[in-house]
PDB file of C-alpha atoms in Angstrom:
ATOM      1  CA  MET T   1     111.584 100.155 133.753  1.00 51.00           C
ATOM      2  CA  LYS T   2     112.025 100.077 137.359  1.00 58.00           C
ATOM      3  CA  ILE T   3     109.894 102.252 139.607  1.00 62.00           C
ATOM      4  CA  ASN T   4     110.548 103.207 143.340  1.00 68.00           C
ATOM      5  CA  THR T   5     108.945 105.279 145.555  1.00 72.00           C
ATOM      6  CA  THR T   6     110.505 107.643 147.810  1.00 78.00           C
ATOM      7  CA  ASP T   7     109.961 110.161 149.985  1.00 80.00           C
ATOM      8  CA  PRO T   8     113.030 111.698 150.826  1.00 84.00           C
ATOM      9  CA  ASP T   9     113.320 114.871 153.769  1.00 87.00           C
ATOM     10  CA  LEU T  10     113.833 118.212 152.390  1.00 87.00           C
ATOM     11  CA  ARG T  11     117.612 117.995 153.430  1.00 90.00           C
ATOM     12  CA  THR T  12     118.043 114.987 151.269  1.00 92.00           C
ATOM     13  CA  ILE T  13     117.112 116.343 148.521  1.00 91.00           C
ATOM     14  CA  PHE T  14     118.977 119.824 149.145  1.00 91.00           C
ATOM     15  CA  SER T  15     122.087 117.469 149.467  1.00 94.00           C
ATOM     16  CA  ARG T  16     121.547 115.827 146.345  1.00 94.00           C
ATOM     17  CA  ILE T  17     120.818 118.872 144.725  1.00 93.00           C
ATOM     18  CA  HIS T  18     124.003 120.321 145.995  1.00 94.00           C
ATOM     19  CA  GLU T  19     126.361 117.320 145.010  1.00 94.00           C
ATOM     20  CA  GLY T  20     124.590 116.960 141.604  1.00 93.00           C
ATOM     21  CA  SER T  21     123.382 113.428 141.775  1.00 95.00           C
ATOM     22  CA  LEU T  22     119.787 115.043 141.642  1.00 95.00           C
ATOM     23  CA  ASP T  23     119.767 116.680 138.109  1.00 95.00           C
ATOM     24  CA  LEU T  24     117.126 119.756 137.910  1.00 94.00           C
ATOM     25  CA  GLN T  25     118.014 120.266 134.244  1.00 92.00           C
ATOM     26  CA  PRO T  26     118.268 117.412 132.004  1.00 91.00           C
ATOM     27  CA  ASP T  27     118.568 117.929 128.311  1.00 89.00           C
ATOM     28  CA  PHE T  28     114.604 117.443 128.110  1.00 91.00           C
ATOM     29  CA  GLN T  29     113.544 119.914 130.731  1.00 89.00           C
ATOM     30  CA  ARG T  30     112.413 123.438 129.916  1.00 90.00           C
ATOM     31  CA  ALA T  31     114.246 126.239 131.691  1.00 93.00           C
ATOM     32  CA  GLU T  32     113.507 127.537 135.115  1.00 94.00           C
ATOM     33  CA  VAL T  33     110.118 130.010 134.481  1.00 96.00           C
ATOM     34  CA  TRP T  34     108.664 130.435 137.682  1.00 97.00           C
ATOM     35  CA  GLN T  35     109.050 134.044 139.302  1.00 97.00           C
ATOM     36  CA  LEU T  36     109.794 135.209 142.949  1.00 96.00           C
ATOM     37  CA  PRO T  37     106.186 135.429 144.167  1.00 93.00           C
ATOM     38  CA  LYS T  38     105.615 132.037 143.324  1.00 95.00           C
ATOM     39  CA  LYS T  39     108.879 130.510 144.878  1.00 96.00           C
ATOM     40  CA  LYS T  40     107.545 132.129 147.865  1.00 94.00           C
ATOM     41  CA  LEU T  41     104.442 130.657 148.543  1.00 92.00           C
ATOM     42  CA  LEU T  42     105.909 127.447 147.457  1.00 94.00           C
ATOM     43  CA  ILE T  43     107.951 127.533 150.491  1.00 94.00           C
ATOM     44  CA  ASP T  44     105.215 129.490 152.373  1.00 91.00           C
ATOM     45  CA  THR T  45     103.232 126.126 151.749  1.00 91.00           C
ATOM     46  CA  ILE T  46     105.916 123.878 152.728  1.00 92.00           C
ATOM     47  CA  LEU T  47     106.348 125.605 155.945  1.00 89.00           C
ATOM     48  CA  ARG T  48     103.198 125.529 156.689  1.00 88.00           C
ATOM     49  CA  GLY T  49     103.115 121.618 156.271  1.00 90.00           C
ATOM     50  CA  TRP T  50     100.772 121.796 153.681  1.00 90.00           C
ATOM     51  CA  GLN T  51     100.727 119.290 150.842  1.00 91.00           C
ATOM     52  CA  VAL T  52     102.855 119.793 147.587  1.00 93.00           C
ATOM     53  CA  PRO T  53     102.761 117.480 144.920  1.00 92.00           C
ATOM     54  CA  PRO T  54     105.440 115.003 144.564  1.00 91.00           C
ATOM     55  CA  VAL T  55     108.401 115.059 142.272  1.00 91.00           C
ATOM     56  CA  HIS T  56     108.987 112.825 139.631  1.00 91.00           C
ATOM     57  CA  VAL T  57     112.453 111.397 138.804  1.00 91.00           C
ATOM     58  CA  ILE T  58     114.289 108.936 136.634  1.00 90.00           C
ATOM     59  CA  LEU T  59     117.906 107.384 136.908  1.00 89.00           C
ATOM     60  CA  ASN T  60     120.196 107.791 134.314  1.00 86.00           C
ATOM     61  CA  GLU T  61     121.512 104.348 134.337  1.00 86.00           C
ATOM     62  CA  ASP T  62     124.839 105.829 132.684  1.00 87.00           C
ATOM     63  CA  SER T  63     125.841 108.185 135.237  1.00 88.00           C
ATOM     64  CA  TYR T  64     123.689 107.256 137.980  1.00 88.00           C
ATOM     65  CA  ILE T  65     122.309 110.570 138.300  1.00 92.00           C
ATOM     66  CA  GLN T  66     118.562 111.168 139.163  1.00 92.00           C
ATOM     67  CA  GLU T  67     117.118 113.185 136.244  1.00 93.00           C
ATOM     68  CA  VAL T  68     113.579 115.767 137.174  1.00 93.00           C
ATOM     69  CA  LEU T  69     110.673 114.563 134.939  1.00 91.00           C
ATOM     70  CA  ASP T  70     108.268 116.772 137.169  1.00 93.00           C
ATOM     71  CA  GLY T  71     109.119 118.839 139.768  1.00 94.00           C
ATOM     72  CA  GLN T  72     111.472 121.280 138.426  1.00 96.00           C
ATOM     73  CA  GLN T  73     110.592 124.201 139.098  1.00 97.00           C
ATOM     74  CA  ARG T  74     109.444 123.681 142.934  1.00 96.00           C
ATOM     75  CA  LEU T  75     112.920 122.413 143.069  1.00 96.00           C
ATOM     76  CA  SER T  76     114.613 125.205 142.250  1.00 97.00           C
ATOM     77  CA  ALA T  77     112.558 127.039 144.319  1.00 97.00           C
ATOM     78  CA  ILE T  78     113.644 125.087 146.998  1.00 95.00           C
ATOM     79  CA  ARG T  79     117.127 124.912 146.035  1.00 96.00           C
ATOM     80  CA  ASP T  80     117.257 129.071 145.724  1.00 97.00           C
ATOM     81  CA  PHE T  81     115.581 129.364 149.216  1.00 95.00           C
ATOM     82  CA  MET T  82     118.382 126.672 150.479  1.00 93.00           C
ATOM     83  CA  TYR T  83     120.767 128.972 149.177  1.00 94.00           C
ATOM     84  CA  ASN T  84     119.520 132.276 150.225  1.00 94.00           C
ATOM     85  CA  LYS T  85     118.573 133.972 147.133  1.00 96.00           C
ATOM     86  CA  PHE T  86     115.323 134.773 148.595  1.00 95.00           C
ATOM     87  CA  LYS T  87     113.598 134.845 151.911  1.00 91.00           C
ATOM     88  CA  ILE T  88     109.531 134.952 153.353  1.00 89.00           C
ATOM     89  CA  ASN T  89     108.638 136.699 156.393  1.00 82.00           C
ATOM     90  CA  GLY T  90     105.676 134.799 157.304  1.00 71.00           C
ATOM     91  CA  LEU T  91     102.945 137.171 156.376  1.00 69.00           C
ATOM     92  CA  ILE T  92     101.881 135.504 153.062  1.00 67.00           C
ATOM     93  CA  GLU T  93      98.344 135.552 153.200  1.00 70.00           C
ATOM     94  CA  PRO T  94      97.090 131.776 152.053  1.00 63.00           C
ATOM     95  CA  ILE T  95      95.364 131.429 148.838  1.00 65.00           C
ATOM     96  CA  ASP T  96      91.952 129.795 149.109  1.00 62.00           C
ATOM     97  CA  ASP T  97      90.624 128.200 145.665  1.00 54.00           C
TER      98      ASP T  97
END
């Protein structure tokens, strides 16, 4: 197995999702479960420049499409935001753990 580490920007990630070269729902992946409040919190986190956990993908060597192993919920939230399925107003209070 060949492992590569990359750090693409959001525009590249969104482009891959839009083009279909990044599959958010491969056969082994569960359905989307995040509700709107959680999606908004993620986008708020990204816009604040805070750390977001990495996404892990594998390359399907038959189709040359990247399949998401971990991070599907986060990527789906980014996709939905980029497609204007929801908005944020910048008034979300940060969560302190």
